[in-house]
Each structure stands twice: as structure tokens, then as C-alpha cells.
PDB file of C-alpha atoms and ligand atoms in Angstrom:
ATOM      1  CA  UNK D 110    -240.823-139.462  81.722  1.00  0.00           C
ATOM      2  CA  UNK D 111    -243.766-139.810  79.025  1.00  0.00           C
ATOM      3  CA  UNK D 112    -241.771-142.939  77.228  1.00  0.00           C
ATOM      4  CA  UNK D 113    -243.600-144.672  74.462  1.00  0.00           C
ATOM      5  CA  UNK D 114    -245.988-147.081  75.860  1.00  0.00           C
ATOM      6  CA  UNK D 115    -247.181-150.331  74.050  1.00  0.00           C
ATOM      7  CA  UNK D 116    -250.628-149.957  73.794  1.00  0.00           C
ATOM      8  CA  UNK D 117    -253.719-150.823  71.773  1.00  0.00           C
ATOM      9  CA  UNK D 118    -256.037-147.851  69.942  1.00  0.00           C
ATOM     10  CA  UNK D 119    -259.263-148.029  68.650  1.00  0.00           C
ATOM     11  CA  UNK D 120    -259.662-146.457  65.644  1.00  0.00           C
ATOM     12  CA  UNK D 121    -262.564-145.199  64.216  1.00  0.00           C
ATOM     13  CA  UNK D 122    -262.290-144.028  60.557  1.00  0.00           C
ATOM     14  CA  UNK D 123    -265.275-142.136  58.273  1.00  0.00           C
ATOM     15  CA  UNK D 124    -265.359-142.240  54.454  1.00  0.00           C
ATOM     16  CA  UNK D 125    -266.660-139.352  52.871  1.00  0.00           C
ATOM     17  CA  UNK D 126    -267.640-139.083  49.225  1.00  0.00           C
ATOM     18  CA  UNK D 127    -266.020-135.502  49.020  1.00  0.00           C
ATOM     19  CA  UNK D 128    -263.419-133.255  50.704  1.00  0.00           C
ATOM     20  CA  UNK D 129    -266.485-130.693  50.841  1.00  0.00           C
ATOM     21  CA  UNK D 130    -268.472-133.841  53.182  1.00  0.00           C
ATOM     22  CA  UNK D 131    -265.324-134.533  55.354  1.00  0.00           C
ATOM     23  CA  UNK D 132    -265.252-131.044  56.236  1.00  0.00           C
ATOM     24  CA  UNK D 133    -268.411-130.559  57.088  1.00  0.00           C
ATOM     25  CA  UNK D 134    -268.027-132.856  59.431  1.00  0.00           C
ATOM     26  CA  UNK D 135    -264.910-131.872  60.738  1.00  0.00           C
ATOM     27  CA  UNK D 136    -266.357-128.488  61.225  1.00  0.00           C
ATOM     28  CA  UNK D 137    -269.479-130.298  63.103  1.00  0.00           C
ATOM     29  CA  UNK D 138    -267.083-132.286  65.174  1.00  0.00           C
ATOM     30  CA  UNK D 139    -265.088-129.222  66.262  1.00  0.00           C
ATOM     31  CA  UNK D 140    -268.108-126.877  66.940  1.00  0.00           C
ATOM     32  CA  UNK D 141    -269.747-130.273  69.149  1.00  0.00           C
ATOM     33  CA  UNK D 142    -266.125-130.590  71.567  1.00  0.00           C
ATOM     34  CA  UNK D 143    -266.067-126.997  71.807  1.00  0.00           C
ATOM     35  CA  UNK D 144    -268.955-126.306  72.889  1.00  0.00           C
ATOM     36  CA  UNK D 145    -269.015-130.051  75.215  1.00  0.00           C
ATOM     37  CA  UNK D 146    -265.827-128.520  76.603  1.00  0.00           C
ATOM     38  CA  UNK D 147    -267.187-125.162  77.351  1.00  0.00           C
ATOM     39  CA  UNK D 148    -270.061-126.125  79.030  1.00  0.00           C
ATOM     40  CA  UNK D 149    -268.458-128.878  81.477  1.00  0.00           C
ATOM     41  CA  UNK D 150    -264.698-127.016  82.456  1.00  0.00           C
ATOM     42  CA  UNK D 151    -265.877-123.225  81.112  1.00  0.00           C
ATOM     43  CA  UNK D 152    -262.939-123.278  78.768  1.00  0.00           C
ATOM     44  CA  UNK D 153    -262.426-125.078  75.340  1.00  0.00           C
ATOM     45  CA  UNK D 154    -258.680-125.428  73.985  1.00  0.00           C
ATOM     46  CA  UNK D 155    -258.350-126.407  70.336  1.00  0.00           C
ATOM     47  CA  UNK D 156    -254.982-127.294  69.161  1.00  0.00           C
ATOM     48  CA  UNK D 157    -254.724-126.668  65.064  1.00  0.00           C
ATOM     49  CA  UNK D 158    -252.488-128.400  62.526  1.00  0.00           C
ATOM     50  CA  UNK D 159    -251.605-126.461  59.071  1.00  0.00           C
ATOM     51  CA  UNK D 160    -251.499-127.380  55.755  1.00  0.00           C
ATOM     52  CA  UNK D 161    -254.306-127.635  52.958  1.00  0.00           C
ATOM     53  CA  UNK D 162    -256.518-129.353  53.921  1.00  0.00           C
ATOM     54  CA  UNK D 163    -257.910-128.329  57.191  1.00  0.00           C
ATOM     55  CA  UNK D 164    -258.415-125.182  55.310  1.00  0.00           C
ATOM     56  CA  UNK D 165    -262.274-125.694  54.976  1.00  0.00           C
ATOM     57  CA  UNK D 166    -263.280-126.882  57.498  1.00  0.00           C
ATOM     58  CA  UNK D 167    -261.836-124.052  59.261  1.00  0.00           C
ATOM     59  CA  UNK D 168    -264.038-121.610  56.360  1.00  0.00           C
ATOM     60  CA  UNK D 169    -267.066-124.001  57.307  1.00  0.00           C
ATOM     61  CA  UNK D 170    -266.750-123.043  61.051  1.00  0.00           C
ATOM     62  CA  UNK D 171    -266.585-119.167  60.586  1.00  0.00           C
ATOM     63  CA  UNK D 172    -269.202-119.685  57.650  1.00  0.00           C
ATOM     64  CA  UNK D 173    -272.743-117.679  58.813  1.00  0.00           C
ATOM     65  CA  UNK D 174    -274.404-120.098  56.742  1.00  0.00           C
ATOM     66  CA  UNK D 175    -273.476-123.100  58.499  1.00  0.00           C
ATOM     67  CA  UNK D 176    -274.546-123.683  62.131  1.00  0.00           C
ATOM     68  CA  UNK D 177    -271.112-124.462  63.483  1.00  0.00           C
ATOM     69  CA  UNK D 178    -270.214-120.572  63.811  1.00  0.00           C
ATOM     70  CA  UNK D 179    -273.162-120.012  66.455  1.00  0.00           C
ATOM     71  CA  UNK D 180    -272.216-123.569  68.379  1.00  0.00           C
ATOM     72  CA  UNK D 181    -268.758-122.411  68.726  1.00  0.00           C
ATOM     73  CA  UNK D 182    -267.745-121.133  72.457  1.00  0.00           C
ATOM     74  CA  UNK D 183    -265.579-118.435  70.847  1.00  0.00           C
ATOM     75  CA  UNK D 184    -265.618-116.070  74.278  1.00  0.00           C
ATOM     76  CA  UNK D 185    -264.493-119.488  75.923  1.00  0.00           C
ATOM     77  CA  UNK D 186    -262.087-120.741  72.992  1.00  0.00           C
ATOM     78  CA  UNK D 187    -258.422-120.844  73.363  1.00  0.00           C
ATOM     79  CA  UNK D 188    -256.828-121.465  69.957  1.00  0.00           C
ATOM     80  CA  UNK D 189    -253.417-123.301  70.187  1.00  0.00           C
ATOM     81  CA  UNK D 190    -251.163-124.841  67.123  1.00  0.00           C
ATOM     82  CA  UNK D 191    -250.125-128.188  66.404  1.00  0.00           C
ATOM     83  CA  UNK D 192    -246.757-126.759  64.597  1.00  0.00           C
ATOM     84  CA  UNK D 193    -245.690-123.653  62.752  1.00  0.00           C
ATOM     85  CA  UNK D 194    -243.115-123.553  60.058  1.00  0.00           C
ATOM     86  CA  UNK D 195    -240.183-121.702  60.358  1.00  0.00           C
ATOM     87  CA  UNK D 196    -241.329-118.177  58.742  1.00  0.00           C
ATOM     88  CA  UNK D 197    -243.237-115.146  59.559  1.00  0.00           C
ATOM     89  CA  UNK D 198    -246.738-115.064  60.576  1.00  0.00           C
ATOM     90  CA  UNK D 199    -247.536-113.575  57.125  1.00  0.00           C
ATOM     91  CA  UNK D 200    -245.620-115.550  54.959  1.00  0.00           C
ATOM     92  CA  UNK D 201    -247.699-117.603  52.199  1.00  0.00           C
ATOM     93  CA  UNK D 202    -246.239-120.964  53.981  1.00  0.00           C
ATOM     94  CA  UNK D 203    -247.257-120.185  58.048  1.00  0.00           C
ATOM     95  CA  UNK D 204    -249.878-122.139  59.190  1.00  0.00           C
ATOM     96  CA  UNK D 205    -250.930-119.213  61.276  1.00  0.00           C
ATOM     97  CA  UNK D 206    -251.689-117.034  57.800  1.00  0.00           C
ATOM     98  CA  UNK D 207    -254.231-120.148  56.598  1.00  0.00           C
ATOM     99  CA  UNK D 208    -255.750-120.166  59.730  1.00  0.00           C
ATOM    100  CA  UNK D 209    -255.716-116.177  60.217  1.00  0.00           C
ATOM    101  CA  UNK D 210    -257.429-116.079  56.598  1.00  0.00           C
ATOM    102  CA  UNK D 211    -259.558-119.051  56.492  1.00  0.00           C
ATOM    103  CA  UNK D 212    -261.073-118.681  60.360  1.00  0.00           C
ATOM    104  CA  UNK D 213    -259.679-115.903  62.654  1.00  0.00           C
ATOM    105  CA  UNK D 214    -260.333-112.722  60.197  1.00  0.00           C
ATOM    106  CA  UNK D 215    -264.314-114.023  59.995  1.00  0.00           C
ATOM    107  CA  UNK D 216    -264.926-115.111  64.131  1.00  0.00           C
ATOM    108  CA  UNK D 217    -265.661-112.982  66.920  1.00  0.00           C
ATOM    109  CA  UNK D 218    -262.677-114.922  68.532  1.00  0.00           C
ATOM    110  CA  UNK D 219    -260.208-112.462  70.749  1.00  0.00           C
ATOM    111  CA  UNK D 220    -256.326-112.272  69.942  1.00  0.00           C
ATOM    112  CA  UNK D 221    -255.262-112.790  73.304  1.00  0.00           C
ATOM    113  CA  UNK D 222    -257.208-115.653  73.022  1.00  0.00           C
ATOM    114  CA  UNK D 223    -254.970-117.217  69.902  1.00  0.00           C
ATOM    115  CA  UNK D 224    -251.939-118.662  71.124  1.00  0.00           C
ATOM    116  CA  UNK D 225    -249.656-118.508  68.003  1.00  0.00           C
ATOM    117  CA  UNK D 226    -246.193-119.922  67.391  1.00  0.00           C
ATOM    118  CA  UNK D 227    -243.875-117.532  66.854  1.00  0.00           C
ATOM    119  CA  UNK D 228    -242.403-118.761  63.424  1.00  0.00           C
ATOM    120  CA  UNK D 229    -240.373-115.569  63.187  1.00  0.00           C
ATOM    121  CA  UNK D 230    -238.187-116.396  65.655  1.00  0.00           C
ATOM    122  CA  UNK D 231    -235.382-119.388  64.957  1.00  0.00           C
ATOM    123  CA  UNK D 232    -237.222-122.531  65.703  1.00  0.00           C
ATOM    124  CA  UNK D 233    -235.437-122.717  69.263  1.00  0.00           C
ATOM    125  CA  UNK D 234    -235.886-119.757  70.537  1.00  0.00           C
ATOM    126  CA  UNK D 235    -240.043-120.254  68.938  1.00  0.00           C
ATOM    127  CA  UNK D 236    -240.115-123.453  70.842  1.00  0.00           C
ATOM    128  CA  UNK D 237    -239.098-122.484  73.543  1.00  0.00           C
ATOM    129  CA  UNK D 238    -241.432-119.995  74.060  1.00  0.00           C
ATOM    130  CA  UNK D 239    -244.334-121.779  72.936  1.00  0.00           C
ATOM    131  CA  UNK D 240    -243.333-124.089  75.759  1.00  0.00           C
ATOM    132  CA  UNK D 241    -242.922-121.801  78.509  1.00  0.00           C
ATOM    133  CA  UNK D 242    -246.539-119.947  77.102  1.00  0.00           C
ATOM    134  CA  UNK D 243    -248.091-123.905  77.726  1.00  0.00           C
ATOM    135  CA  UNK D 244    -246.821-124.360  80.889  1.00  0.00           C
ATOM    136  CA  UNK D 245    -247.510-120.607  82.129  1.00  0.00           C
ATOM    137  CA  UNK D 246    -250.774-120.200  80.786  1.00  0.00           C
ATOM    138  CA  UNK D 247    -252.048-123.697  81.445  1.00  0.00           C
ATOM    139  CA  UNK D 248    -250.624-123.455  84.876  1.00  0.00           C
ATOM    140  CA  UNK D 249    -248.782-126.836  84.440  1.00  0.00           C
ATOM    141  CA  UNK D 250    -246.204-128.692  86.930  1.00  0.00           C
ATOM    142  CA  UNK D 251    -243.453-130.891  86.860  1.00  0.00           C
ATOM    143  CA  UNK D 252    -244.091-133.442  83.752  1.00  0.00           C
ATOM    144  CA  UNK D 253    -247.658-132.224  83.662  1.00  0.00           C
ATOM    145  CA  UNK D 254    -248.990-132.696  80.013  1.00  0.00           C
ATOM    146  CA  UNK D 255    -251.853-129.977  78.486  1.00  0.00           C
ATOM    147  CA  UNK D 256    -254.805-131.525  78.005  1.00  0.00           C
ATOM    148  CA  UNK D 257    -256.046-129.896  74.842  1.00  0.00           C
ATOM    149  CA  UNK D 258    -260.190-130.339  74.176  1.00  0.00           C
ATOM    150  CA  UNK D 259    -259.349-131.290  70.902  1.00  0.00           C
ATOM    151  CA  UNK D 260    -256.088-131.565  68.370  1.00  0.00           C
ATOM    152  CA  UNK D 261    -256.759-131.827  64.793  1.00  0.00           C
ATOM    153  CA  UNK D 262    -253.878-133.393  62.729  1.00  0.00           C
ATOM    154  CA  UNK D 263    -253.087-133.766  59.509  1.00  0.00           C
ATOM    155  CA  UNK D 264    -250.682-136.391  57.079  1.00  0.00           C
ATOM    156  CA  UNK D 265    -248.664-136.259  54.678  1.00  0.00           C
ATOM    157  CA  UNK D 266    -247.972-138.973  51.634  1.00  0.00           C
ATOM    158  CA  UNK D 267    -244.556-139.400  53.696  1.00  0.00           C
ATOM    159  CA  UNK D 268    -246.520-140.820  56.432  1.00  0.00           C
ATOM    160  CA  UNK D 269    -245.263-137.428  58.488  1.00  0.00           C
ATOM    161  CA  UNK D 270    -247.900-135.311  61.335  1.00  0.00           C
ATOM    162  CA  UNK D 271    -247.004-132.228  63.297  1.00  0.00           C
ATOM    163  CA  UNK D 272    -244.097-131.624  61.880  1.00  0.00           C
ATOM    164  CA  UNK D 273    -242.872-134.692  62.997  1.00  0.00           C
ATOM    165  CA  UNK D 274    -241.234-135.907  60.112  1.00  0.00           C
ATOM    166  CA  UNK D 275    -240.056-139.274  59.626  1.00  0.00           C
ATOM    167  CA  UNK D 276    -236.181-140.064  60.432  1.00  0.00           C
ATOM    168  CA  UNK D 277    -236.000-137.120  62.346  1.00  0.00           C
ATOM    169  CA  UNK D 278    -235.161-135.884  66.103  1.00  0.00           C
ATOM    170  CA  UNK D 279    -238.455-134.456  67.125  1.00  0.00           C
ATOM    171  CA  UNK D 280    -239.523-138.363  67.014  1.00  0.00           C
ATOM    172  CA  UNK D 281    -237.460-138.615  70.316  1.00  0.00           C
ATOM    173  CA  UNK D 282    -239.054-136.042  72.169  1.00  0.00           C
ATOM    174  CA  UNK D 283    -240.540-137.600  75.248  1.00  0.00           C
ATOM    175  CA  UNK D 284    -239.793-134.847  78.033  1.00  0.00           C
ATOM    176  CA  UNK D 285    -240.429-131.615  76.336  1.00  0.00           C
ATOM    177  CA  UNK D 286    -243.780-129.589  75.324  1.00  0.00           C
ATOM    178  CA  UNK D 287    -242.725-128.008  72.009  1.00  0.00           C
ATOM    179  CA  UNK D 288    -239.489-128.766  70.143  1.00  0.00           C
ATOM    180  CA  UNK D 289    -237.849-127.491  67.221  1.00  0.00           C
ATOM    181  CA  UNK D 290    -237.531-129.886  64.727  1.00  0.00           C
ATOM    182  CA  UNK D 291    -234.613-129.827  61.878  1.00  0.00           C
ATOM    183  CA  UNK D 292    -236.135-132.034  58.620  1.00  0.00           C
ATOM    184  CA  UNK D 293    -233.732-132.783  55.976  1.00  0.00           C
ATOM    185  CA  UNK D 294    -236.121-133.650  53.618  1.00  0.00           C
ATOM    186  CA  UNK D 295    -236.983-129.930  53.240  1.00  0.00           C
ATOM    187  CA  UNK D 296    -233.925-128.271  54.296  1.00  0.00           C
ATOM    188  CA  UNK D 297    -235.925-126.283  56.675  1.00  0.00           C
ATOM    189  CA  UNK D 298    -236.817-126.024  60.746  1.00  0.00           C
ATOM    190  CA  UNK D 299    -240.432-126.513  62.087  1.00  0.00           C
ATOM    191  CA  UNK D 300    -241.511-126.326  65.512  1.00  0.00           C
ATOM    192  CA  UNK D 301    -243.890-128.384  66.812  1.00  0.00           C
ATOM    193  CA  UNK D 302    -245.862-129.983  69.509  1.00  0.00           C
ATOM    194  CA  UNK D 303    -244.349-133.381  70.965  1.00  0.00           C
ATOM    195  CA  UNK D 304    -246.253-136.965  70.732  1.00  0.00           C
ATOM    196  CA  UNK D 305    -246.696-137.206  74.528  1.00  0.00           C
ATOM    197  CA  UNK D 306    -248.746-133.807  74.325  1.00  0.00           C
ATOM    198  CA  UNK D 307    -251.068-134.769  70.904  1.00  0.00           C
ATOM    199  CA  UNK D 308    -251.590-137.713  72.908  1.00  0.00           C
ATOM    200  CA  UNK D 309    -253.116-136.222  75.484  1.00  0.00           C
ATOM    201  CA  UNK D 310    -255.825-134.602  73.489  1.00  0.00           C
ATOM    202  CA  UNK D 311    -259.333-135.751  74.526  1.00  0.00           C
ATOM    203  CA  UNK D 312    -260.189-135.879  70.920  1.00  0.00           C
ATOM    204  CA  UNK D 313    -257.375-136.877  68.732  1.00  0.00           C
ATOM    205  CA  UNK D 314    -258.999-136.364  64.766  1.00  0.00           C
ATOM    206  CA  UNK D 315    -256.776-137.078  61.734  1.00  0.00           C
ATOM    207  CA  UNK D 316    -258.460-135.294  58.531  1.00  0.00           C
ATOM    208  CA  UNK D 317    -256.766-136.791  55.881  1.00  0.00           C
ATOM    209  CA  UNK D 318    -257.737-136.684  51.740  1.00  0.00           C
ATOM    210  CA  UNK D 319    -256.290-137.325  48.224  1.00  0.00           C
ATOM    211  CA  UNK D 320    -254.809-140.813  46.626  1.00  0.00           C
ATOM    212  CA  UNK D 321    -251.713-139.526  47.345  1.00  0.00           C
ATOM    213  CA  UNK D 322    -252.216-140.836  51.257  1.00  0.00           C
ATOM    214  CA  UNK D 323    -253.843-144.188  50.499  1.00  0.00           C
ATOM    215  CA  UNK D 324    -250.984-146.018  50.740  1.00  0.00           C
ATOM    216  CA  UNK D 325    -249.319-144.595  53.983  1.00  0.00           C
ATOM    217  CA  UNK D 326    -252.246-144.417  55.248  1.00  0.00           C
ATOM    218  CA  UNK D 327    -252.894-148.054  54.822  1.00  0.00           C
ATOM    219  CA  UNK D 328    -249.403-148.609  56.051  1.00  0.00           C
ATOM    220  CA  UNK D 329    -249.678-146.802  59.304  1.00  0.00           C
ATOM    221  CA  UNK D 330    -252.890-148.557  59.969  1.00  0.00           C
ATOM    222  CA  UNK D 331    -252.241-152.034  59.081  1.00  0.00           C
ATOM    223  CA  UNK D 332    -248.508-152.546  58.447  1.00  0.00           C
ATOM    224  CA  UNK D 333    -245.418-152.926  60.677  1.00  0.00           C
ATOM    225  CA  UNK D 334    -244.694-150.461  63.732  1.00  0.00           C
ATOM    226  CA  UNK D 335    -241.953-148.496  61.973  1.00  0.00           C
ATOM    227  CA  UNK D 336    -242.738-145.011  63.697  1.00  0.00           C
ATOM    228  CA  UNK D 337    -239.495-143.835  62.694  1.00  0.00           C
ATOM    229  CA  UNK D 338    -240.868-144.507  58.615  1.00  0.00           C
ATOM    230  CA  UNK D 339    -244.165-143.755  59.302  1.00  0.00           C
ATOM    231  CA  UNK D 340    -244.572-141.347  62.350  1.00  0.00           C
ATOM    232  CA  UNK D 341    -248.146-140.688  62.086  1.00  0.00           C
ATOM    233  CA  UNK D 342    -247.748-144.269  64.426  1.00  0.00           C
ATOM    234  CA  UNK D 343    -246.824-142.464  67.444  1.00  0.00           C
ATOM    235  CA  UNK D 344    -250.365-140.999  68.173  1.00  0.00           C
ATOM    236  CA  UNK D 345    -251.772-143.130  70.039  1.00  0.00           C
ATOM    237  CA  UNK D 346    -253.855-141.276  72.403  1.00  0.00           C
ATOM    238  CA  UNK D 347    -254.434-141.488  75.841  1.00  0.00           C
ATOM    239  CA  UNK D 348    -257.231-142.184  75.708  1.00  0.00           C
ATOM    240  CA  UNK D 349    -257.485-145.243  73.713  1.00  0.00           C
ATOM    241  CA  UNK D 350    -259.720-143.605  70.787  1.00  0.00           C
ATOM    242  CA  UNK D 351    -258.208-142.583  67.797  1.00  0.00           C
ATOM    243  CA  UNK D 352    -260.861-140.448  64.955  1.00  0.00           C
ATOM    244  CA  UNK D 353    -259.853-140.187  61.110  1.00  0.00           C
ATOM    245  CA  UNK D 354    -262.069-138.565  58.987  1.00  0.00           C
ATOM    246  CA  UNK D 355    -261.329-139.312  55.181  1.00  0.00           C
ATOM    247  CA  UNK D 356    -262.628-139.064  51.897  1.00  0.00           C
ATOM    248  CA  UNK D 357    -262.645-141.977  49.554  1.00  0.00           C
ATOM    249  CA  UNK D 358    -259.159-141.449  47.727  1.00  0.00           C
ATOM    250  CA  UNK D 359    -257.332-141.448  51.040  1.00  0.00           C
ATOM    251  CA  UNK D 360    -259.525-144.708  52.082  1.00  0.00           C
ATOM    252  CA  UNK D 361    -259.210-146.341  48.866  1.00  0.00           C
ATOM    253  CA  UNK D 362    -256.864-149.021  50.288  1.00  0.00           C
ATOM    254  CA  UNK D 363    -258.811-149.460  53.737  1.00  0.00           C
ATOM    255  CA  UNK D 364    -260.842-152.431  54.582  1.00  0.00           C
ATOM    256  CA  UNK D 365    -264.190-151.097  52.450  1.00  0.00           C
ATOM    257  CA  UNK D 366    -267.471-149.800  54.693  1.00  0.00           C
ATOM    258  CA  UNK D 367    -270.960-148.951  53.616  1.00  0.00           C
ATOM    259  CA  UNK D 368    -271.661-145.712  53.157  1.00  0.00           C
ATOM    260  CA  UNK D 369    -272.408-143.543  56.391  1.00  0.00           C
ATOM    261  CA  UNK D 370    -270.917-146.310  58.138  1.00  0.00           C
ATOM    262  CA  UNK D 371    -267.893-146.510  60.501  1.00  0.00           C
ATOM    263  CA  UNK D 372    -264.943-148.584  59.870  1.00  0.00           C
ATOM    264  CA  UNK D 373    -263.209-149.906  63.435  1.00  0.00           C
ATOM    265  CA  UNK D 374    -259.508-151.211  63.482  1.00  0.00           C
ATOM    266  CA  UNK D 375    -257.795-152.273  66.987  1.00  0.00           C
ATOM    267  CA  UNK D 376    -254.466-151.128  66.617  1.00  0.00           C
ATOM    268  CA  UNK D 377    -252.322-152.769  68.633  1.00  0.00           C
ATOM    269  CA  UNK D 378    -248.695-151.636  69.016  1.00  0.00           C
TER     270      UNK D 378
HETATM  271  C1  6PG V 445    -248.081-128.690  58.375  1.00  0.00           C
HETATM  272  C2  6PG V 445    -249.046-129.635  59.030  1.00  0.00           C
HETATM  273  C3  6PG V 445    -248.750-130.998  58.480  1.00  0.00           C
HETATM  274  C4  6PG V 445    -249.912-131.325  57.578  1.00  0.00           C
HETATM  275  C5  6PG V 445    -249.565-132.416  56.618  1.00  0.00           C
HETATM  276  C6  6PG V 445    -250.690-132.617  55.605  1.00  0.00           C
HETATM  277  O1  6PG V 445    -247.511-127.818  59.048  1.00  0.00           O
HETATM  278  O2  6PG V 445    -247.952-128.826  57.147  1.00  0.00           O
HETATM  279  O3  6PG V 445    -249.193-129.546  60.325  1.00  0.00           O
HETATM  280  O4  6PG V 445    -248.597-132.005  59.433  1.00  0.00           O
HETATM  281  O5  6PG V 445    -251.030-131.698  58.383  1.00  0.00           O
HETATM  282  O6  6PG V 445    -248.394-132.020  55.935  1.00  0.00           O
HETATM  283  O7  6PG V 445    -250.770-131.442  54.846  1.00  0.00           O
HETATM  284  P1  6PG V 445    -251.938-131.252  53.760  1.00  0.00           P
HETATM  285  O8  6PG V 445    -253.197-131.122  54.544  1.00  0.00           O
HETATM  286  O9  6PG V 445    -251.562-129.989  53.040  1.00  0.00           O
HETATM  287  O10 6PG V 445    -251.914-132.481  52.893  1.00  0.00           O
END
């Protein structure tokens, strides 16, 4: 049973002074575990979040005038997602189509080797499947957790990841892989991965930008433990390191650091 545990996280957090810098080094960051994870198990698994703002970085990866594209394992790469929203691949609002356009139409990556949620599907049936495809193609057993190289997440102003939205059941989630997740607050379905599971992720890196998130974002890191507010609390990954990369809006109400410098909280929950 993967119930919460009370335990401390050290967080690192970068200020950049531009979404174009964070991404850059997202993209760096990614290309660098991928190509770490390659070389040591022969396999790199990359779990993706949607939304905006990832969107770059991903462009900055396939881009043939960066080096990331050429550091990238892609005939090792498995590509996995964080969540999906409830729609078809195609539609304007899948997280699948932003990565498809921003990454997987411009990388010699293979489609067997993209593991997409089926968003078509209703969320139930989706999540279910995605589970079953985790624990068949990752060979797990029992209440064995994948362990993916990296998982990029996102946040929203409501203090939401994943699609783990706050006030909502997917919150609870302890046991399973990939849930369907009903949120009120958009009259919609998502599916999405679990806590237990983004917790697992070797490299656990929040990429986070706009004023909009300076707030939660200074809520989630130095307020009260109110997961079921702010649900961004529940990563707290296994292994006790915790990466957001930001840009100077979405910092704005973080203790201040010099520039190129690292800021270090020890969150303790
Ligand atoms: C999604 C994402 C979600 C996202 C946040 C931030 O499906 O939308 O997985 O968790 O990371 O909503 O979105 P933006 O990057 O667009 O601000």
C-alpha cells in the first residue's frame, strides 16, 4: 500500500530571466537523464506532462540547432504521459497533439516507442489501459511502482499537477497506476498518473512560469500542508530531491537568489 509518507524533500529551484532560458534548460536537463539513463540500464523512460508551457522545451529538444536533439537516446527512448485529457488524440486540447506537434513530428523517435493515453476512450476504460500497458510493458508485480528516468510536471495557478486537481478523488489514489479523474472545476474527466508513481521518478522537474503561479507556488513551498488545496504537495519524491525550474514571474514571491544561483528549501511534511 504506497500510503502518504511524512517525509522531508529537498528542493532545488532555478530562476531564469526568460521562459526562452528555462527551457533551454529543461531541454538540457532532459537530453543529460536520457542519455545518463541510456547508457547505465540501455533504456531511458520519460514521462511528459501537457499544457503550455512544456511546449518549448519540447521544440528545443527536436531543434537541429540545439545540441539536445543529437544527446537524445531516441532508439533507446520510451515516451510515456503524465495525463491526457479526456478527447481525441487530435483534438486542439490533448496533450498528445502538443507533444505530437512540438517534438514527435521533428525526432527520429519510433511510434511503438510512444506510449500514449488513449484520451478517446472514456477516462476509465483510458485508464485502465494505460495501467495494464505500465504494468505489461514494464514487466511490473504485485504493488511494483515504474520507475520512470525522468517525469516532467507542470502547475497550475490552482496549485493543481497531473491532472490531479485539488478537492478531487484522484488525490486518494494510493494503490493504482493510472486513474481517471472527474474535476468539477472543469466539468470534464482527465486521466492521469497517480502520486505514488510521479514519486517514483528518478528525476522529478516542475517547469513552472508566469505571475499567475507566484503565489501557489509560494504556498506549496512554504505554507501549510493542505494537499487537498494545493496538490502540487503530494510530490514528494522518492528520492528525497525535488527540481523546479522557473522563470522570475513564477519566483517572484520565493526567498530571492543571485543570478545563476540555486535556491534550496527543506520541505518538511
Ligand atoms: C495538463 C498538464 C497540467 C499542466 C498545468 C500547467 O494536462 O494540463 O499536465 O498539469 O502542467 O495545468 O499548465 P500550463 O503549462 O499550460 O500552465
Amino acid at each position: 500500500m504506497n500510503v502518504p509518507v511524512k517525509k522531508s524533500v529537498a528542493v532545488t529551484y532555478c530562476v531564469y530571466d526568460s521562459p526562452e532560458l528555462m527551457s533551454l534548460e529543461m531541454a538540457r536537463r532532459t537530453a543529460a537523464d536520457m542519455a545518463q539513463a541510456a547508457a547505465s540500464r540501455g533504456v531511458a523512460r520519460l514521462a511528459l506532462s501537457g499544457g503550455n508551457t512544456p511546449r518549448r522545451s519540447l521544440q528545443l529538444l527536436a531543434s537541429e540547432d540545439h545540441p539536445f536533439r543529437d544527446q537524445m537516446p531516441w532508439d533507446k527512448l520510451e515516451l510515456y504521459f503524465v495525463d491526457e485529457r479526456n478527447v481525441p488524440p487530435d483534438d486542439k486540447e490533448s496533450n498528445y497533439r502538443m507533444v505530437k506537434e512540438s517534438l514527435l513530428d521533428h525526432v527520429p523517435l519510433a511510434p511503438e516507442r510512444v506510449f500514449r493515453m488513449e484520451g478517446e476512450l472514456p477516462a476509465q476504460e483510458a485508464a485502465a489501459r494505460y495501467e495494464s500497458t505500465l504494468r505489461n510493458h514494464l514487466r511490473l508485480e504485485g504493488a511494483e511502482l515504474p520507475a520512470f528516468d525522468m517525469v516532467t510536471l507542470g502547475m497550475g495557478p490552482d496549485g493543481h499537477t497531473a491532472s490531479l486537481f485539488p478537492h478531487t478523488q484522484a488525490l486518494h489514489e494510493w494503490m493504482g497506476l493510472c486513474v481517471p479523474n472527474h474535476v468539477p472545476q472543469k466539468d470534464t474527466w482527465r486521466i492521469t498518473l497517480t502520486a505514488p508513481v510521479i514519486n517514483r521518478g528518478r528525476d522529478v522537474v516542475f517547469l513552472i512560469a508566469g505571475a499567475d503561479k507566484s503565489e501557489p507556488l509560494r504556498e506549496i513551498l512554504l505554507g501549510a500542508y493542505d494537499p487537498e488545496k494545493y496538490p502540487s504537495q503530494l510530490i514528494r519524491p522518492a528520492s528525497g530531491q525535488l527540481t523546479l525550474l522557473l522563470d522570475r514571474a513564477a519566483a517572484a514571491e520565493l526567498p530571492p537568489i543571485a543570478d545563476g544561483d540555486a535556491g534550496r528549501l527543506e520541505v518538511s511534511r
